[in-house]
Each structure stands twice: as structure tokens, then as C-alpha cells.
Coordinates of C-alpha atoms in Angstrom, one line a residue:
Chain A
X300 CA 28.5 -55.3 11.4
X301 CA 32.2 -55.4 11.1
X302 CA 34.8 -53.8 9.1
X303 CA 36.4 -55.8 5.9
X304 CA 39.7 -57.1 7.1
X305 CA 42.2 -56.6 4.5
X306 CA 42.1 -55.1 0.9
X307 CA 40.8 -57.5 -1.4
X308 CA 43.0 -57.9 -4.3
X309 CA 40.2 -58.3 -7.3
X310 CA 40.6 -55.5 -9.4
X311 CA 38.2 -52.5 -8.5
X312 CA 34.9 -51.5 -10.1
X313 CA 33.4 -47.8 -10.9
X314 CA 30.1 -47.3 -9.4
X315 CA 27.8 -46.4 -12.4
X316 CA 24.1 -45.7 -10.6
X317 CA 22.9 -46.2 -7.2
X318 CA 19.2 -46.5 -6.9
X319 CA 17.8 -46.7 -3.6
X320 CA 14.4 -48.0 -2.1
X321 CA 12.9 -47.3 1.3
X322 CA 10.8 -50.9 2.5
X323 CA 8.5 -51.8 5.4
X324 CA 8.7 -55.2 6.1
X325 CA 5.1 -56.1 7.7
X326 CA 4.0 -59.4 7.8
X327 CA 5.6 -63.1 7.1
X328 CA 4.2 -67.0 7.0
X329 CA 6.9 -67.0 10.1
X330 CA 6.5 -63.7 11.6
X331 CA 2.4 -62.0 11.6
X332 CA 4.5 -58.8 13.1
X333 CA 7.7 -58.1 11.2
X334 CA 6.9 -54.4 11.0
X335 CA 11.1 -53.3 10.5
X336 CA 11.6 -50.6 7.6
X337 CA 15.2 -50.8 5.7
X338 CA 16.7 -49.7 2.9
X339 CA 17.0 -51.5 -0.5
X340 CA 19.7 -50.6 -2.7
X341 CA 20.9 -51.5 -6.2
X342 CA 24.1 -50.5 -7.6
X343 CA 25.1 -50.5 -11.2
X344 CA 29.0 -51.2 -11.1
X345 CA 31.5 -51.5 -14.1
X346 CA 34.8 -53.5 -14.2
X347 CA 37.9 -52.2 -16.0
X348 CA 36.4 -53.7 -18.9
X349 CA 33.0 -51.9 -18.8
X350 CA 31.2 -54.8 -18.3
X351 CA 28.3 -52.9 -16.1
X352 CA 26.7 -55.7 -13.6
X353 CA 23.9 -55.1 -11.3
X354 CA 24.3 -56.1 -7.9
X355 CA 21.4 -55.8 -4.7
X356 CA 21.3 -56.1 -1.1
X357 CA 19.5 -54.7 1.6
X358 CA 20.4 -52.8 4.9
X359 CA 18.3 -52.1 8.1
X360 CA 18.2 -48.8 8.7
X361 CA 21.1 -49.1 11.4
X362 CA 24.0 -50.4 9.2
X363 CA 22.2 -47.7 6.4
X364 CA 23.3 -44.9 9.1
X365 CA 26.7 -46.5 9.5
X366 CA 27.1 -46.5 5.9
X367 CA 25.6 -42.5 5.8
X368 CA 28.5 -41.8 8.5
X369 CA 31.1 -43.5 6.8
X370 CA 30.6 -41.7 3.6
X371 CA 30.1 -38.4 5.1
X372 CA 33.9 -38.8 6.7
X373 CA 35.2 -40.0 4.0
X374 CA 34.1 -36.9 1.8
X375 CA 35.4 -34.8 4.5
X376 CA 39.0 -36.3 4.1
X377 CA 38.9 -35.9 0.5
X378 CA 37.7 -32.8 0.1
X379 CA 40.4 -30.7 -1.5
Chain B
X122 CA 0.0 -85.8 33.4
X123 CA 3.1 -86.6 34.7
X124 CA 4.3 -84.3 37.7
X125 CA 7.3 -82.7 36.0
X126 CA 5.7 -81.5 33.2
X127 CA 3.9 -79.4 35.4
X128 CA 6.5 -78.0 36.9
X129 CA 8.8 -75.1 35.9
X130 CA 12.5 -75.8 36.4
X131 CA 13.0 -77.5 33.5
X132 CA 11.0 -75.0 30.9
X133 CA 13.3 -72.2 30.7
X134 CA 16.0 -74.6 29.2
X135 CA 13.2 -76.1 26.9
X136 CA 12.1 -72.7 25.8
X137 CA 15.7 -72.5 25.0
X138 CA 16.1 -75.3 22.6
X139 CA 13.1 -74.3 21.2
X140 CA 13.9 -71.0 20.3
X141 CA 17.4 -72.3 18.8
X142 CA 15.7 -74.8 16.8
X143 CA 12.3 -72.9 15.4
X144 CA 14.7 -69.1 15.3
X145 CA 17.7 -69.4 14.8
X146 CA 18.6 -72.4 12.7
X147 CA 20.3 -74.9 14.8
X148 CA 19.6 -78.5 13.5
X149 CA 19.2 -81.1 15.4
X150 CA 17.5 -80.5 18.6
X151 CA 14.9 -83.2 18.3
X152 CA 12.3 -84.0 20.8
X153 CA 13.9 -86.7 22.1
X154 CA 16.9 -84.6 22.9
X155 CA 15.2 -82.3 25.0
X156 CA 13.1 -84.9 26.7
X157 CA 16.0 -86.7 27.5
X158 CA 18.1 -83.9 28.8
X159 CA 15.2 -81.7 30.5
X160 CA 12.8 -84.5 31.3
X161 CA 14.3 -87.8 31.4
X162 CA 10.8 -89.6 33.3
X163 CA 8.8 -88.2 31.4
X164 CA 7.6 -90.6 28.5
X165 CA 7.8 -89.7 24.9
X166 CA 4.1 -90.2 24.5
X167 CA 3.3 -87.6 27.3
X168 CA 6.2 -85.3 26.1
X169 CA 5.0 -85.0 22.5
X170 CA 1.9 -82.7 23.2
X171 CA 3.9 -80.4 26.0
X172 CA 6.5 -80.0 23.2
X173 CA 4.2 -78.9 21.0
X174 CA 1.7 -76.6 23.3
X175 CA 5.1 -74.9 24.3
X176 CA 6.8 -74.5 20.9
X177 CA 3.0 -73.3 20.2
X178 CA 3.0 -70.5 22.5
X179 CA 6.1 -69.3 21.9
X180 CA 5.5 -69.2 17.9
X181 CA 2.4 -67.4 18.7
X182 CA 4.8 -64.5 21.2
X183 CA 7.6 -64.3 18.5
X184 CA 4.9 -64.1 15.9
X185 CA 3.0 -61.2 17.1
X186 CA 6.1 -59.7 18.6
X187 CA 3.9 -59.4 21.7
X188 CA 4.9 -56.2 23.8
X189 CA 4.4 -56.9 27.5
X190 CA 0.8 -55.8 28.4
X191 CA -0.1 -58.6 25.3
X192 CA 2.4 -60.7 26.7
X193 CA 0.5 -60.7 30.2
X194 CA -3.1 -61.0 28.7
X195 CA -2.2 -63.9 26.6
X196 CA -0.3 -65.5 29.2
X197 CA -3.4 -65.1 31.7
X198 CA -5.6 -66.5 29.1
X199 CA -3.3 -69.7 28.9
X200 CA -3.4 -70.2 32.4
X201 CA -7.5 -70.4 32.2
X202 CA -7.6 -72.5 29.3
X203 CA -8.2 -76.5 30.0
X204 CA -4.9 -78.1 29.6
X205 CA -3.3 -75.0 29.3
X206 CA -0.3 -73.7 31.7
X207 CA 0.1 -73.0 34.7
X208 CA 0.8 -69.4 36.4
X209 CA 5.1 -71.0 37.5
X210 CA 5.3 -71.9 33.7
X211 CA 3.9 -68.6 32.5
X212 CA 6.1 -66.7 34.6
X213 CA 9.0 -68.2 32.9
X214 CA 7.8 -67.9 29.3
X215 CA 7.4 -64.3 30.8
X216 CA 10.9 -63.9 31.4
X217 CA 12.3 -65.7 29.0
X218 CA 10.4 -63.2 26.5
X219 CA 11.8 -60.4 28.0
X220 CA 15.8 -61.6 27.7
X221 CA 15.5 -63.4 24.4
X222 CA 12.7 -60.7 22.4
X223 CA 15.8 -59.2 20.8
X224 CA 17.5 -62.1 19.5
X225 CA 14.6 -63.6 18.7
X226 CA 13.3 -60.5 16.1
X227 CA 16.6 -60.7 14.9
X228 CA 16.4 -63.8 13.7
X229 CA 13.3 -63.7 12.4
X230 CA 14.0 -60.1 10.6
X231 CA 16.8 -62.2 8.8
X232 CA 14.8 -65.0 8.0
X233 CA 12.4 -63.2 6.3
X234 CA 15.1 -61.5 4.1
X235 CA 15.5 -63.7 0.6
X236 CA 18.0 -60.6 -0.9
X237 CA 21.6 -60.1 -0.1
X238 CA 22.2 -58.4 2.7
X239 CA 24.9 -55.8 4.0
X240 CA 27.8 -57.9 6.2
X241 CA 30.7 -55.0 6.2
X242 CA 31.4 -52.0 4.8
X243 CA 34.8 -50.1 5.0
X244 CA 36.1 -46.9 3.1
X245 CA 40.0 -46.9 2.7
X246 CA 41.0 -42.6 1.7
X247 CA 44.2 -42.8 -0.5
X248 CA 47.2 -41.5 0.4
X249 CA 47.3 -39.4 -2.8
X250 CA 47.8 -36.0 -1.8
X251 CA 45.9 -33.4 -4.6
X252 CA 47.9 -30.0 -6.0
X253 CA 45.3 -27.7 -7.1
X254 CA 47.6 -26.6 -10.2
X255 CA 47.6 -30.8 -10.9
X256 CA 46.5 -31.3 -14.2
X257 CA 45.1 -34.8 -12.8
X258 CA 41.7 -34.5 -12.5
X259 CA 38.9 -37.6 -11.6
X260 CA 42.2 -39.2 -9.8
X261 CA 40.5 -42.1 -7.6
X262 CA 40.6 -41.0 -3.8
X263 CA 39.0 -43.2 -2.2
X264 CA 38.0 -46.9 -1.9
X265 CA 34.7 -48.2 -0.7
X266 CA 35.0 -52.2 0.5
X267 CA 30.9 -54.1 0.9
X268 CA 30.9 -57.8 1.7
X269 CA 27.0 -58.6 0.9
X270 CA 25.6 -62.1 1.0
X271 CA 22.3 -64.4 1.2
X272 CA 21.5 -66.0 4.3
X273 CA 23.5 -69.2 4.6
X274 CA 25.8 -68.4 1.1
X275 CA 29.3 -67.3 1.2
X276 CA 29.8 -63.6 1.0
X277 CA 30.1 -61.4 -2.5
X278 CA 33.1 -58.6 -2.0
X279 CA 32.7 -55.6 -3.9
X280 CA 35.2 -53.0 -4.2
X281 CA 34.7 -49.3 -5.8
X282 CA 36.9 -47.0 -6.8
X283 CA 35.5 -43.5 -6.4
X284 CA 37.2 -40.1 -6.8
X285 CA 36.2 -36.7 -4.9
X286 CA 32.9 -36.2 -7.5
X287 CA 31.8 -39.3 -7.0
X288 CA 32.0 -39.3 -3.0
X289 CA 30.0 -36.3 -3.4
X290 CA 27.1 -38.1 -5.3
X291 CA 27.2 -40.9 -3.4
X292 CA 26.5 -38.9 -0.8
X293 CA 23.6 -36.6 -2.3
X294 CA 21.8 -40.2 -2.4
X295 CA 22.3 -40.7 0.6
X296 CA 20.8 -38.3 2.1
X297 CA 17.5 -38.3 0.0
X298 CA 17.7 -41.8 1.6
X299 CA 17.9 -40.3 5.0
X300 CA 15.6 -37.8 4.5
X301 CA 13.2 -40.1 3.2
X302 CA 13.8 -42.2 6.6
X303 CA 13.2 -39.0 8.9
X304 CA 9.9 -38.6 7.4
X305 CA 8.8 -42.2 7.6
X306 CA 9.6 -42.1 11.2
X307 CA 8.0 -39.0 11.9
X308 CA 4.6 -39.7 14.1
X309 CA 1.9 -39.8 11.7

């Protein structure tokens, strides 16, 4: 998974809620063996004009650790 | 049956085109194609079923995501059957399992997701430096960049503003999310 290249220039959202969901994937009409847990996660965001929106995607665990990682530096650099 | 199908020189590239087409997406490798580039004597009619006892097996590997002692026992079993394989081909499936199992799961993991999924993630810290006498309080520090999409679709960019508070709860979720991982993959 890479990085986002450059800032995007829409205007920014707040993050309202996170809700989180841990999934094991088991079985598929194209895979009998799947078996691969990862993480679902829904975020409530709201735009400048508090318009709140709900938006979902899914991570495998992986890209959930980078994201753990990422977050745990960044509080570390903003910590005052 | 013709004398190349029997052989095994040519499988490993079938096994390839088969895996592209039935995995991973590509369109367009027809049966035809891959008769004509991997077994140009061989006639259509005679090509058909081989195709299809190949594409077959290597469903039924990807399917159970056969580790290599299952691997082995159903490859043995093929070999036995009446119009089966023979031990040369089964040696290639063999290896071709074993180099191309990743992908393979891979592509099949993101097949079977219908959601969005996560395609980057970046967190930019502002350059904003923080007085403790400031009466600014909530003042945004940081931003957090996702770029989620469905399989196939154009991506969706998100971008969140969050000051120091809300880096802080974001992470106290996180790590209920990571502790709820460390117990699912405990032994049981």
C-alpha cells in the first residue's frame, strides 16, 4: 500500500465516530478456503458544513497495523 | 490423445494463462489463444477437455488453498485416476503452486471483497508549533489522507482534520482493534 502523493485540495472533513469491526472471511462460491480475518471500519465524517456522511472500507490486518503505526507516530509528534 | 498434451513443457505456461484469466482478471485469454501459442498441433477438439481438466485442478488447489501435504495427496490421486495426469505434469502444477500460492490468495482475498477497500493512507503533522499559555485550544495538528475504493472503481480521497484530542481517540480505537486482533490470533 502506498502513500497518497500530494495533498488533495477538497476541503477537509472532521472525523465524527469511528466504529470498528473485526471479520473472518471463511468461505466463497470462488474460494471453499478464504479463511483471512481483517478489519471493518466505518467512519462518520462531517464537512465544513456539517453535513455528516458515512463512509466504509475494509483493511487486512496488515495495512490495519500500518494504519495502528502511523497513528501512534503521529500522536507522538503532536503531543505537546 | 495427442502426444503433446501429454507432455509437460508446455503446462507451466498454460497454468499461467489460466491463473491470469480465472484469478486475476485478465480478459481475453481464450482457448484458442493458448492452444495456439502453447499447442499449435494439437486440435481444438482435443484441446477443449485438457483446458478444462487443467483449469479444473487448479480451481480445485486455489479453492482449498491446499498446503503441500494436500497438494501431494491430491496430486497422487490425479495421477491414478483414468484420464487423469501424469506424474511430469503433476510435478509442474506442484511447482507452479508453490511460486504463484501467494498471488493467487491475493487475488482471490480481493475478489471476494464487495466493500471499499484501503488503497493509501498518509498522516501529514502541521507545522503549527503549540505555546502552552496559547489561548488556541482544539487547533487542527494533524491531517490524515485514505484513498479507499471498490474493486475496479476509481478511488474515493478522504481527508480529516484532527487536532491533539482527537489523535488520542483515534488511537484508543485502535488499539481495542488491536487488542481484539491479539486475541483472535491467540492459539485456541
Amino acid at each position: 500500500m502506498e502513500g497518497c502523493s500530494e495533498p488533495r485540495l477538497d476541503a477537509k472533513s472532521e472525523l465524527v465516530d469511528f466504529q470498528w469491526k473485526l471479520g473472518m472471511a471463511v468461505s466463497s462460491d470462488s474460494c471453499r478456503s478464504l479463511k483471512y480475518p481483517y478489519v471493518a471500519v466505518l467512519l462518520k465524517v462531517a464537512d465544513h458544513s456539517g453535513q455528516v456522511k458515512n463512509k466504509c472500507f475494509e483493511m487486512t490486518i496488515p495495512q490495519f497495523q500500518i494504519l495502528f503505526i502511523y497513528s501512534w507516530k503521529t500522536q507522538r509528534e503532536t503531543e505537546t | 490423445m495427442a502426444a503433446e498434451l501429454e507432455g509437460s513443457k508446455a503446462l507451466g505456461g498454460l497454468l499461467s494463462g489460466l491463473a491470469q484469466e480465472a484469478f486475476h482478471g485478465h480478459q481475453g485469454i481464450t482457448e484458442e489463444l493458448l492452444r495456439s501459442q502453447l499447442y499449435p498441433e494439437v486440435s481444438l477438439e482435443e484441446f477443449r477437455p485438457f483446458l478444462a481438466k487443467m483449469r479444473g485442478i487448479l480451481k480445485s488447489i486455489a479453492s482449498a488453498d491446499m498446503d503441500f501435504n494436500q497438494l501431494e495427496a491430491f496430486l497422487t490421486a490425479q495421477t491414478k485416476k483414468q484420464g487423469g495426469i501424469t506424474s511430469d505434469q503433476a510435478a509442474v502444477i506442484s511447482k507452479f503452486w508453490k511460486n504463484h500460492k501467494t498471488k493467487i490468495r491475493e487475488s482471490l482475498m480481493n475478489q471476494s471483497r464487495w466493500d471499499s477497500g484501503l488503497r493509501g493512507l498518509s498522516w501529514r503533522v502541521d507545522g503549527k508549533s503549540q505555546s502552552r499559555h496559547s489561548a488556541q485550544i482544539h487547533t487542527p495538528v494533524a491531517i490524515m489522507e485514505l484513498e479507499i475504493g471498490k474493486s475496479g472503481q476509481e478511488s474515493e480521497f478522504l481527508c480529516l482534520e484532527f487536532d491533539e484530542v482527537k489523535v488520542s481517540q483515534l488511537l484508543k480505537k485502535l488499539s481495542e482493534v488491536e487488542e481484539s486482533i491479539s486475541t483472535l490470533m491467540q492459539p485456541a
